[in-house]
Short mmCIF file of C-alpha atoms and ligand atoms in Angstrom, two decimals:
data_model
loop_
_atom_site.label_atom_id
_atom_site.label_comp_id
_atom_site.label_asym_id
_atom_site.label_seq_id
_atom_site.Cartn_x
_atom_site.Cartn_y
_atom_site.Cartn_z
CA MET T 323 152.81 238.50 -79.08
CA ASP T 324 150.18 238.01 -76.43
CA THR T 325 147.11 239.80 -77.80
CA LYS T 326 145.25 239.19 -74.56
CA LYS T 327 147.22 241.93 -72.78
CA LYS T 328 144.84 244.52 -71.26
CA ARG T 329 146.39 247.47 -73.06
CA ILE T 330 145.15 249.10 -76.29
CA LEU T 331 147.88 250.80 -78.29
CA ILE T 332 147.04 254.25 -79.64
CA PHE T 333 148.48 254.93 -83.04
CA ASP T 334 148.02 258.54 -83.93
CA THR T 335 147.94 259.46 -87.60
CA THR T 336 146.96 263.16 -87.29
CA LEU T 337 150.21 264.07 -89.10
CA ARG T 338 149.69 261.66 -91.97
CA ASP T 339 146.05 260.76 -92.68
CA GLY T 340 144.87 263.82 -90.72
CA GLU T 341 147.04 266.14 -92.78
CA GLN T 342 145.15 264.81 -95.85
CA SER T 343 142.07 266.73 -94.65
CA PRO T 344 141.27 269.72 -96.79
CA GLY T 345 142.89 272.73 -95.15
CA ALA T 346 145.03 270.74 -92.73
CA SER T 347 148.41 271.29 -94.38
CA MET T 348 151.03 272.03 -91.71
CA ASN T 349 154.57 273.31 -91.94
CA LEU T 350 157.52 271.64 -90.32
CA ASP T 351 157.45 273.67 -87.10
CA GLU T 352 153.76 273.02 -86.72
CA LYS T 353 154.15 269.29 -87.26
CA LEU T 354 156.93 269.22 -84.61
CA ARG T 355 154.67 271.05 -82.21
CA ILE T 356 151.86 268.54 -82.75
CA ALA T 357 154.30 265.68 -82.43
CA ARG T 358 155.54 267.02 -79.07
CA GLN T 359 152.03 267.39 -77.89
CA LEU T 360 151.20 263.84 -78.94
CA GLU T 361 154.22 262.65 -76.94
CA LYS T 362 152.93 264.63 -73.90
CA LEU T 363 149.52 263.02 -74.39
CA GLY T 364 151.10 259.58 -74.24
CA VAL T 365 150.30 258.10 -77.70
CA ASP T 366 152.17 254.86 -78.38
CA ILE T 367 152.91 255.45 -82.02
CA ILE T 368 152.99 258.65 -84.06
CA GLU T 369 152.63 258.22 -87.80
CA ALA T 370 154.67 261.27 -88.73
CA GLY T 371 154.04 261.28 -92.48
CA PHE T 372 154.54 259.74 -95.89
CA PRO T 373 158.15 260.55 -96.76
CA ILE T 374 157.94 259.75 -100.47
CA ALA T 375 155.04 262.14 -100.91
CA SER T 376 157.13 265.31 -100.93
CA ASP T 377 160.50 266.62 -99.66
CA GLY T 378 158.66 268.62 -97.06
CA ASP T 379 157.02 265.47 -95.72
CA PHE T 380 160.38 263.69 -95.64
CA LEU T 381 162.04 266.50 -93.71
CA ALA T 382 159.20 266.72 -91.19
CA VAL T 383 159.28 262.95 -90.50
CA GLN T 384 163.09 263.04 -90.15
CA GLN T 385 162.94 265.96 -87.71
CA ILE T 386 160.18 264.33 -85.60
CA ALA T 387 162.20 261.09 -85.55
CA ARG T 388 165.21 263.04 -84.25
CA GLU T 389 163.44 265.09 -81.61
CA VAL T 390 160.42 263.15 -80.34
CA ARG T 391 161.92 260.17 -78.48
CA GLU T 392 159.25 258.62 -76.33
CA PRO T 393 156.69 257.20 -78.79
CA GLN T 394 157.45 254.95 -81.70
CA ILE T 395 157.73 256.97 -84.95
CA ALA T 396 156.15 255.41 -88.03
CA ALA T 397 156.60 256.36 -91.62
CA LEU T 398 154.15 255.31 -94.41
CA ALA T 399 155.33 253.63 -97.56
CA ARG T 400 153.56 251.97 -100.50
CA ALA T 401 154.59 248.39 -101.02
CA ASN T 402 157.57 249.07 -103.19
CA LEU T 403 161.31 249.27 -102.59
CA THR T 404 161.72 253.01 -103.35
CA ASP T 405 159.00 254.07 -100.94
CA ILE T 406 160.28 251.80 -98.20
CA ASP T 407 163.91 253.00 -98.62
CA ARG T 408 162.71 256.59 -98.37
CA ALA T 409 160.64 255.89 -95.32
CA TRP T 410 163.56 254.25 -93.62
CA GLN T 411 165.88 257.16 -94.45
CA ALA T 412 163.38 259.46 -92.74
CA ILE T 413 162.94 257.43 -89.55
CA LYS T 414 166.29 255.64 -89.09
CA GLU T 415 167.36 258.00 -86.26
CA ALA T 416 164.19 257.49 -84.27
CA ALA T 417 164.46 255.88 -80.82
CA ARG T 418 161.92 253.28 -81.98
CA PRO T 419 161.31 253.45 -85.76
CA ARG T 420 158.40 251.63 -87.51
CA ILE T 421 157.87 251.19 -91.20
CA HIS T 422 154.21 251.03 -92.23
CA THR T 423 153.77 249.62 -95.67
CA PHE T 424 150.45 249.06 -97.48
CA ILE T 425 148.89 247.79 -100.68
CA SER T 426 145.25 247.50 -101.78
CA SER T 427 143.62 244.12 -101.35
CA SER T 428 140.01 244.57 -102.57
CA ASP T 429 139.04 243.35 -106.02
CA ILE T 430 137.68 246.83 -106.84
CA HIS T 431 141.08 248.37 -106.19
CA LEU T 432 142.99 245.49 -107.86
CA LYS T 433 140.90 245.67 -111.04
CA TYR T 434 140.52 249.40 -111.55
CA GLN T 435 143.44 250.99 -109.74
CA LEU T 436 146.33 248.57 -109.57
CA LYS T 437 145.34 246.43 -112.61
CA LYS T 438 146.97 243.43 -110.95
CA THR T 439 145.89 239.96 -110.00
CA ARG T 440 145.45 238.77 -106.44
CA ALA T 441 148.52 236.54 -106.74
CA GLN T 442 150.67 239.46 -107.94
CA VAL T 443 149.53 241.72 -105.13
CA LEU T 444 150.13 238.97 -102.51
CA LYS T 445 153.65 238.58 -103.86
CA GLU T 446 154.26 242.36 -103.71
CA ALA T 447 152.93 242.53 -100.14
CA ARG T 448 155.41 239.81 -99.02
CA ALA T 449 158.28 241.41 -100.86
CA ALA T 450 157.55 244.78 -99.29
CA VAL T 451 157.38 243.36 -95.79
CA ALA T 452 160.58 241.36 -96.41
CA HIS T 453 162.34 244.53 -97.55
CA ALA T 454 161.14 246.59 -94.58
CA CYS T 455 162.16 243.84 -92.12
CA ALA T 456 165.72 244.06 -93.46
CA TYR T 457 165.74 247.60 -91.95
CA THR T 458 163.80 247.08 -88.69
CA PRO T 459 161.87 244.32 -86.96
CA ASN T 460 159.11 246.81 -86.26
CA VAL T 461 157.01 246.56 -89.43
CA GLU T 462 153.33 247.24 -89.92
CA PHE T 463 151.35 246.12 -92.91
CA SER T 464 147.99 247.36 -94.12
CA PRO T 465 145.85 245.71 -96.79
CA MET T 466 144.11 248.81 -98.07
CA ASP T 467 140.33 248.63 -98.49
CA ALA T 468 140.40 245.47 -96.32
CA THR T 469 136.75 245.71 -95.39
CA ARG T 470 135.71 245.34 -99.03
CA THR T 471 138.14 242.53 -99.63
CA ASP T 472 137.18 238.92 -100.07
CA TRP T 473 137.56 237.55 -96.51
CA ASP T 474 139.51 234.44 -97.49
CA TYR T 475 141.96 236.37 -99.67
CA LEU T 476 142.38 238.80 -96.78
CA CYS T 477 143.21 235.88 -94.45
CA ASP T 478 145.77 234.63 -96.94
CA MET T 479 147.34 238.02 -97.16
CA VAL T 480 147.42 238.57 -93.36
CA GLU T 481 148.97 235.11 -92.79
CA ALA T 482 151.58 235.72 -95.55
CA VAL T 483 152.75 239.02 -94.21
CA ILE T 484 152.97 237.77 -90.57
CA ALA T 485 154.97 234.79 -91.82
CA THR T 486 157.30 237.19 -93.60
CA GLY T 487 157.83 239.27 -90.43
CA ALA T 488 155.14 241.92 -90.00
CA THR T 489 154.64 242.49 -86.29
CA THR T 490 151.48 244.62 -86.62
CA VAL T 491 148.75 244.03 -89.17
CA ASN T 492 146.28 246.84 -89.66
CA ILE T 493 142.81 246.22 -91.04
CA PRO T 494 141.71 249.53 -92.63
CA ASP T 495 138.13 250.42 -93.41
CA THR T 496 139.48 252.76 -96.03
CA VAL T 497 136.17 254.05 -97.38
CA GLY T 498 134.21 253.95 -94.13
CA TYR T 499 131.93 251.20 -95.41
CA ILE T 500 131.66 248.53 -92.72
CA ILE T 501 129.08 248.28 -89.93
CA PRO T 502 130.20 247.58 -86.35
CA ASP T 503 128.69 244.06 -86.03
CA GLU T 504 130.09 243.11 -89.39
CA PHE T 505 133.51 244.45 -88.49
CA GLY T 506 133.42 242.41 -85.25
CA SER T 507 132.65 239.30 -87.31
CA LEU T 508 135.49 240.02 -89.75
CA ILE T 509 138.01 240.34 -86.90
CA ASP T 510 136.66 237.09 -85.42
CA TYR T 511 137.06 235.47 -88.84
CA LEU T 512 140.70 236.54 -89.03
CA PHE T 513 141.40 235.24 -85.55
CA LYS T 514 139.75 231.90 -86.42
CA LYS T 515 141.34 231.34 -89.85
CA VAL T 516 144.79 233.00 -89.72
CA LYS T 517 147.01 230.37 -88.07
CA ASN T 518 149.88 232.73 -87.02
CA ILE T 519 147.63 235.74 -86.12
CA ARG T 520 148.77 235.74 -82.45
CA LYS T 521 152.29 236.56 -83.54
CA ALA T 522 151.18 240.05 -84.60
CA VAL T 523 149.20 242.86 -83.05
CA ILE T 524 145.98 243.37 -84.93
CA SER T 525 145.21 247.03 -85.56
CA VAL T 526 142.24 248.88 -87.01
CA HIS T 527 142.07 252.09 -88.96
CA CYS T 528 138.51 253.36 -89.56
CA HIS T 529 137.21 256.20 -91.71
CA ASN T 530 134.00 258.08 -90.84
CA ASP T 531 132.04 258.17 -94.12
CA LEU T 532 128.97 256.72 -92.41
CA GLY T 533 129.75 258.32 -89.04
CA LEU T 534 130.78 254.88 -87.66
CA ALA T 535 134.55 255.19 -87.38
CA VAL T 536 134.69 255.23 -83.57
CA ALA T 537 131.92 252.53 -83.26
CA ASN T 538 133.77 250.31 -85.73
CA SER T 539 137.12 250.76 -83.91
CA LEU T 540 135.50 249.86 -80.58
CA ALA T 541 133.73 246.84 -82.08
CA ALA T 542 137.10 245.60 -83.40
CA VAL T 543 138.66 246.04 -79.96
CA LYS T 544 135.88 243.99 -78.45
CA HIS T 545 136.78 241.19 -80.97
CA GLY T 546 140.57 241.21 -80.50
CA ALA T 547 142.15 244.24 -82.08
CA ARG T 548 144.81 245.72 -79.77
CA GLN T 549 145.84 248.84 -81.72
CA VAL T 550 143.55 251.66 -82.81
CA GLU T 551 144.60 254.17 -85.46
CA CYS T 552 143.02 257.56 -84.98
CA THR T 553 143.48 261.34 -85.17
CA ILE T 554 142.89 264.31 -82.90
CA ASN T 555 139.43 265.80 -83.46
CA GLY T 556 138.85 263.00 -86.00
CA ILE T 557 140.39 264.98 -88.90
CA GLY T 558 141.36 263.03 -91.98
CA GLU T 559 140.58 262.17 -95.54
CA ARG T 560 136.95 263.05 -96.51
CA ALA T 561 134.70 262.57 -93.41
CA GLY T 562 137.78 261.92 -91.34
CA ASN T 563 139.29 259.15 -89.15
CA ALA T 564 138.22 257.77 -85.86
CA ALA T 565 138.53 260.60 -83.30
CA MET T 566 141.23 259.77 -80.80
CA GLU T 567 139.53 261.51 -77.88
CA GLU T 568 136.33 259.58 -78.47
CA VAL T 569 138.00 256.23 -78.71
CA VAL T 570 140.10 256.86 -75.62
CA MET T 571 137.28 258.25 -73.45
CA ALA T 572 134.95 255.43 -74.48
CA LEU T 573 137.59 252.89 -73.41
CA GLU T 574 138.20 254.86 -70.24
CA THR T 575 134.61 255.59 -69.24
CA ARG T 576 133.41 252.10 -70.06
CA LYS T 577 136.34 250.14 -68.63
CA ASP T 578 133.68 247.95 -67.05
CA PHE T 579 132.56 246.91 -70.57
CA PHE T 580 135.83 246.79 -72.47
CA GLY T 581 138.31 245.96 -69.74
CA PHE T 582 141.16 247.76 -71.35
CA ARG T 583 143.38 250.82 -70.61
CA THR T 584 145.38 253.05 -72.90
CA GLY T 585 148.52 254.98 -72.14
CA ILE T 586 146.81 258.32 -72.85
CA LYS T 587 147.06 261.01 -70.19
CA THR T 588 143.47 262.16 -70.77
CA GLU T 589 143.99 265.49 -69.03
CA HIS T 590 145.94 266.66 -72.05
CA ILE T 591 143.17 265.81 -74.53
CA TYR T 592 141.49 269.29 -74.59
CA GLN T 593 144.78 271.17 -75.12
CA SER T 594 145.74 268.81 -77.96
CA SER T 595 142.43 269.47 -79.61
CA ARG T 596 142.80 273.21 -79.28
CA LEU T 597 146.37 273.12 -80.56
CA LEU T 598 145.30 271.32 -83.72
CA THR T 599 142.44 273.74 -84.27
CA HIS T 600 144.71 276.71 -83.89
CA ILE T 601 147.29 275.33 -86.23
CA THR T 602 145.00 274.07 -89.00
CA GLY T 603 142.13 276.57 -88.56
CA ILE T 604 139.72 273.61 -88.73
CA PRO T 605 137.14 274.31 -86.08
CA VAL T 606 135.49 271.62 -83.89
CA GLN T 607 131.64 271.54 -84.13
CA PRO T 608 130.08 272.76 -80.82
CA ASN T 609 128.28 269.47 -80.20
CA LYS T 610 131.35 267.35 -80.88
CA ALA T 611 131.86 264.64 -78.25
CA ILE T 612 134.57 265.28 -75.63
CA VAL T 613 136.08 268.48 -77.03
CA GLY T 614 133.14 270.48 -78.46
CA ALA T 615 132.15 273.70 -76.75
CA ASN T 616 128.86 272.16 -75.64
CA ALA T 617 130.24 268.73 -74.64
CA PHE T 618 129.85 269.51 -70.95
CA ALA T 619 127.18 272.23 -71.16
CA HIS T 620 123.83 271.40 -69.54
CA GLU T 621 120.96 273.55 -70.73
CA SER T 622 117.81 271.83 -69.52
CA GLY T 623 116.48 272.76 -66.08
CA ILE T 624 115.95 269.11 -65.10
CA HIS T 625 119.55 268.30 -65.94
CA GLN T 626 120.88 271.35 -64.06
CA ASP T 627 118.82 270.47 -61.05
CA GLY T 628 120.16 266.85 -61.13
CA LEU T 629 123.77 268.11 -61.49
CA ILE T 630 123.47 270.41 -58.50
CA LYS T 631 122.21 267.47 -56.41
CA GLU T 632 124.79 264.95 -57.66
CA LYS T 633 127.16 265.30 -60.64
CA SER T 634 126.84 261.68 -61.73
CA THR T 635 123.16 262.11 -62.47
CA TYR T 636 123.96 263.57 -65.88
CA GLU T 637 127.72 263.52 -66.18
CA ILE T 638 129.50 260.26 -67.28
CA MET T 639 132.97 261.87 -67.16
CA THR T 640 134.24 265.11 -65.74
CA PRO T 641 135.44 268.02 -67.86
CA LYS T 642 138.61 268.00 -65.74
CA SER T 643 139.36 264.41 -66.81
CA VAL T 644 139.90 265.70 -70.39
CA GLY T 645 141.67 268.84 -69.38
CA ILE T 646 138.83 271.36 -69.42
CA SER T 647 139.53 273.47 -66.39
CA GLY T 648 136.00 274.84 -65.80
CA THR T 649 137.48 278.03 -64.40
CA HIS T 650 137.07 280.49 -67.18
CA LEU T 651 137.24 283.88 -65.55
CA VAL T 652 140.81 284.69 -64.89
CA LEU T 653 142.44 288.02 -64.73
CA GLY T 654 141.96 291.75 -65.08
CA LYS T 655 144.08 294.84 -65.69
CA HIS T 656 145.48 294.82 -62.19
CA SER T 657 146.87 291.29 -62.45
CA GLY T 658 150.61 291.13 -62.30
CA ARG T 659 153.06 289.10 -64.39
CA HIS T 660 153.38 286.46 -61.67
CA ALA T 661 149.57 285.85 -61.66
CA VAL T 662 149.53 285.57 -65.44
CA SER T 663 152.54 283.23 -65.46
CA GLU T 664 150.97 281.00 -62.80
CA HIS T 665 147.68 280.92 -64.63
CA LEU T 666 149.43 279.94 -67.90
CA LYS T 667 151.06 277.03 -66.03
CA LYS T 668 147.68 275.93 -64.73
CA MET T 669 146.40 275.97 -68.31
CA GLY T 670 149.21 273.54 -69.17
CA TYR T 671 151.62 275.88 -70.99
CA LYS T 672 155.28 275.45 -70.26
CA LEU T 673 156.70 278.81 -71.39
CA THR T 674 160.13 280.37 -71.10
CA ALA T 675 160.55 283.65 -69.19
CA GLY T 676 160.92 285.44 -72.53
CA ASP T 677 157.64 283.95 -73.81
CA VAL T 678 155.78 284.91 -70.57
CA LYS T 679 157.04 288.46 -71.00
CA LYS T 680 155.64 288.66 -74.56
CA VAL T 681 152.33 287.19 -73.46
CA PHE T 682 152.15 289.54 -70.48
CA LEU T 683 152.70 292.63 -72.67
CA ARG T 684 149.84 291.67 -74.99
CA PHE T 685 147.72 290.79 -71.96
CA LYS T 686 148.20 294.27 -70.54
CA GLU T 687 147.23 295.89 -73.90
CA LEU T 688 144.15 293.75 -74.06
CA ALA T 689 143.22 294.32 -70.37
CA ASP T 690 143.20 298.05 -71.07
CA ILE T 691 140.33 297.68 -73.53
CA LYS T 692 138.62 294.55 -72.18
CA LYS T 693 137.57 294.34 -68.55
CA GLU T 694 137.92 290.62 -68.00
CA ILE T 695 140.40 288.31 -69.52
CA PHE T 696 139.31 284.67 -69.91
CA ASP T 697 141.31 281.49 -70.48
CA GLU T 698 140.36 281.58 -74.17
CA ASP T 699 141.77 285.15 -74.50
CA LEU T 700 145.06 284.08 -72.97
CA GLU T 701 145.16 281.03 -75.20
CA ALA T 702 144.66 283.23 -78.25
CA ILE T 703 147.49 285.48 -77.12
CA VAL T 704 149.81 282.51 -76.57
CA TYR T 705 149.20 281.28 -80.08
CA GLU T 706 149.80 284.69 -81.54
CA GLU T 707 152.83 285.65 -79.51
CA VAL T 708 154.67 282.43 -78.77
CA TYR T 709 153.75 280.03 -81.56
CA LYS T 710 154.08 282.36 -84.42
CA ILE T 711 156.09 281.51 -87.50
CA ALA T 712 158.69 283.52 -89.35
CA GLU T 713 156.91 286.45 -91.00
CA ARG T 714 157.67 287.68 -94.48
CA TYR T 715 154.63 289.98 -94.25
CA LYS T 716 153.65 292.08 -91.25
CA LEU T 717 150.81 294.50 -90.62
CA ILE T 718 151.84 297.98 -89.60
CA TYR T 719 148.60 299.89 -89.72
CA LEU T 720 145.14 299.59 -91.16
CA ASN T 721 142.52 302.23 -91.53
CA VAL T 722 139.04 301.24 -92.88
CA VAL T 723 136.15 303.43 -93.93
CA SER T 724 132.84 301.74 -94.42
CA GLY T 725 129.13 302.19 -93.96
CA ASN T 726 126.05 302.47 -96.15
CA VAL T 727 127.08 305.67 -97.90
CA ALA T 728 130.83 305.31 -98.49
CA ILE T 729 132.58 302.86 -100.79
CA PRO T 730 134.33 300.63 -98.36
CA THR T 731 138.03 301.51 -98.49
CA ALA T 732 141.04 300.11 -96.64
CA THR T 733 144.28 302.05 -96.42
CA MET T 734 147.09 299.92 -95.19
CA GLN T 735 150.75 299.85 -94.47
CA MET T 736 152.73 296.61 -94.29
CA GLU T 737 156.25 295.34 -93.98
CA VAL T 738 157.18 293.10 -96.89
CA ASP T 739 160.64 291.49 -96.74
CA GLY T 740 161.73 294.23 -94.32
CA LYS T 741 160.52 297.14 -96.48
CA THR T 742 157.53 299.31 -95.71
CA VAL T 743 154.85 299.31 -98.42
CA GLN T 744 151.48 301.01 -98.45
CA ASP T 745 148.43 300.99 -100.64
CA ALA T 746 144.61 301.09 -100.54
CA GLY T 747 141.88 298.70 -101.62
CA PHE T 748 138.18 298.95 -102.29
CA GLY T 749 135.57 296.30 -101.85
CA VAL T 750 131.93 295.41 -101.21
CA GLY T 751 132.54 295.63 -97.48
CA PRO T 752 135.34 296.45 -95.08
CA VAL T 753 136.79 292.89 -95.07
CA ASP T 754 136.74 292.68 -98.88
CA ALA T 755 138.46 296.12 -99.06
CA THR T 756 141.09 295.03 -96.55
CA PHE T 757 141.84 291.78 -98.45
CA ALA T 758 142.08 293.82 -101.70
CA ALA T 759 144.68 296.06 -100.10
CA ILE T 760 146.69 293.08 -98.81
CA ARG T 761 146.64 291.47 -102.31
CA LYS T 762 147.94 294.74 -103.87
CA ILE T 763 150.68 295.21 -101.33
CA THR T 764 151.88 291.62 -101.37
CA LYS T 765 151.36 291.13 -105.11
CA THR T 766 149.55 287.90 -104.44
CA ASN T 767 146.18 286.64 -105.57
CA TYR T 768 145.38 283.34 -103.97
CA HIS T 769 141.87 282.04 -104.10
CA LEU T 770 140.05 282.58 -100.80
CA LEU T 771 138.40 279.26 -99.89
CA LYS T 772 136.98 280.12 -96.50
CA TYR T 773 136.49 283.07 -94.10
CA VAL T 774 135.05 282.38 -90.67
CA VAL T 775 134.60 284.81 -87.75
CA SER T 776 133.84 283.74 -84.21
CA ALA T 777 133.98 285.35 -80.83
CA VAL T 778 136.62 283.87 -78.53
CA THR T 779 134.50 284.57 -75.45
CA GLY T 780 131.05 286.14 -74.80
CA GLY T 781 130.31 289.88 -74.76
CA THR T 782 130.74 292.61 -77.40
CA ASP T 783 134.22 293.38 -76.19
CA ALA T 784 135.26 289.78 -76.87
CA LEU T 785 138.24 288.99 -79.04
CA GLY T 786 137.10 288.28 -82.54
CA GLU T 787 138.79 285.24 -83.97
CA VAL T 788 139.06 284.96 -87.71
CA MET T 789 140.09 281.96 -89.77
CA VAL T 790 141.03 282.37 -93.40
CA GLN T 791 141.77 279.56 -95.84
CA LEU T 792 143.68 280.22 -99.05
CA LYS T 793 144.19 277.82 -101.95
CA TYR T 794 147.76 277.18 -103.02
CA ASN T 795 148.96 274.52 -105.45
CA GLY T 796 145.94 272.32 -104.96
CA ARG T 797 146.29 272.54 -101.17
CA SER T 798 144.55 274.83 -98.74
CA VAL T 799 146.43 276.81 -96.16
CA ALA T 800 144.79 278.32 -93.07
CA GLY T 801 145.66 281.48 -91.14
CA ARG T 802 144.15 282.96 -88.03
CA GLY T 803 144.05 286.19 -86.16
CA ALA T 804 142.45 287.31 -82.91
CA GLU T 805 141.83 291.00 -82.05
CA PRO T 806 139.07 293.01 -80.42
CA ASP T 807 138.50 294.60 -83.82
CA VAL T 808 137.32 291.94 -86.32
CA ILE T 809 138.57 293.76 -89.31
CA VAL T 810 142.10 293.94 -87.88
CA ALA T 811 141.72 290.26 -86.89
CA SER T 812 140.70 289.52 -90.48
CA ALA T 813 143.72 291.29 -91.85
CA LYS T 814 145.98 289.45 -89.43
CA ALA T 815 144.39 286.07 -90.38
CA TYR T 816 144.92 286.76 -94.10
CA ILE T 817 148.54 287.81 -93.49
CA ASN T 818 149.12 284.79 -91.24
CA ALA T 819 147.79 282.50 -94.06
CA LEU T 820 150.24 284.17 -96.53
CA ASN T 821 153.16 283.72 -94.14
CA ARG T 822 152.24 280.09 -93.53
CA LEU T 823 152.04 279.61 -97.26
CA GLU T 824 155.55 281.04 -97.66
CA PHE T 825 156.67 278.69 -94.95
CA LEU T 826 155.19 275.69 -96.75
CA LYS T 827 156.99 276.70 -99.95
CA GLY T 828 160.17 277.14 -97.92
CA ASP T 829 159.88 273.65 -96.38
CA VAL T 830 159.99 272.20 -99.85
CA LYS T 831 162.90 274.31 -101.04
CA LYS T 832 165.00 273.75 -97.92
CA VAL T 833 165.12 270.02 -98.34
CA LYS T 834 168.43 268.26 -98.81
CA VAL T 835 167.62 264.78 -99.98
CA VAL T 836 169.59 262.28 -97.88
O1 KIV Y 1690 142.64 254.48 -95.08
C1 KIV Y 1690 143.58 253.73 -95.37
O2 KIV Y 1690 143.41 252.63 -95.89
C2 KIV Y 1690 144.95 254.17 -95.03
C3 KIV Y 1690 146.02 253.20 -95.21
C4 KIV Y 1690 147.24 253.79 -95.84
C5 KIV Y 1690 146.31 252.58 -93.87
O3 KIV Y 1690 145.07 255.31 -94.71
ZN1 ZN Y 1691 143.22 256.15 -93.88
#
């Protein structure tokens, strides 16, 4: 393998490491939607999941392998035969399957977690790679906690797995510990000491505990790494993984410095970020690079003056290059279906005629109460009307009384398994009362982890967007709702979380182990 090729492979692990973020659990349909978006974005490899982890994970990886044909589909497996067999079963129908197997290599992990010697672990790493290679020549190996591993032992392990057949060797900074210069030196060291290193692609996988995941990934690229593992919006275990959009735009914007290209179609970055936020309910901080609400907002007068004279004075990349249209004001109540349909296309949505019809009906309802409809409003409608999941629970009506003299009371009617049920709830405020009514009607009592309200656009007539996170079985499940009335939006978000939770349970039940 010629590691000097001027191309960096983008390995996306949003569906595996990203899904390990608190609150990021996704159901099968949602994972498929993300995988299709990643394909559209042009990622080289999708790590679709960890099939041994649960039947739901297995099924999702299998379905993605069947349906998403352009990128390579990787499945994660610990370095043992059972995990590897299960991973292969999940991806064997992929156009280009990859098995990604890993074992810890640092003395801390060996002593306290694995309770094994270096020699034992080296043997297991080789055996795992050999077993995976019997299924496919496309095998990736990761020595977990590589950056806290003795460098010479790491070299021995990398050399051994390449000799056994691994075609990609990933160097993970599992606990986000290393510093960019140091990581560059480690990659140099591997290239100097590992005799067969040019037979494999060297990959990096950085966590963001010290806020250095992107910087470390880029340092590694500068020193010879040719695959970067990352996630959309940087979601992932603890402080997250390297953010894909940041890695890609750094390589793109500073081609002069790095001299590499990726296969990413950068104009799909923003939509990918928004899709993930909608599905997981995990918001992006406003000052987040590339995809944050303020990433291209210029507040200071001096900057604005410069921009008017010449964009490049203060803009190192254009919003358009990452898919931010810049045209926010769209339509009003006199706009017809054709105009709405054309605008949805411009925003990047490929919808069927039936979907456009549903979106248009909601658009008309909203246009009656809100003068101007913005891109963000249309986006919220698309997510509610087109991308909705099967609903066990539906809101029929909600009436809330609140104020500083009455006890906040919510009277509510819902459909539960096709039957109409009604009840009332009291609370310390209108939202609390609404959630109490929902709990009574659905006979559920999940712990509420998070409740966040934001305005989709400016103005008091803006859609209120609510995100609710419920705790279920040690996992957290998000739901969202968007309505001009924030109490109704809150009810919809809570009900959406309950439906998503049912869906997650269903994924697990539906599984037929192959
Ligand atoms: O962070 C890590 O070490 C991982 C490995 C499984 C690659 O996620
Ligand atoms: Zn990781």
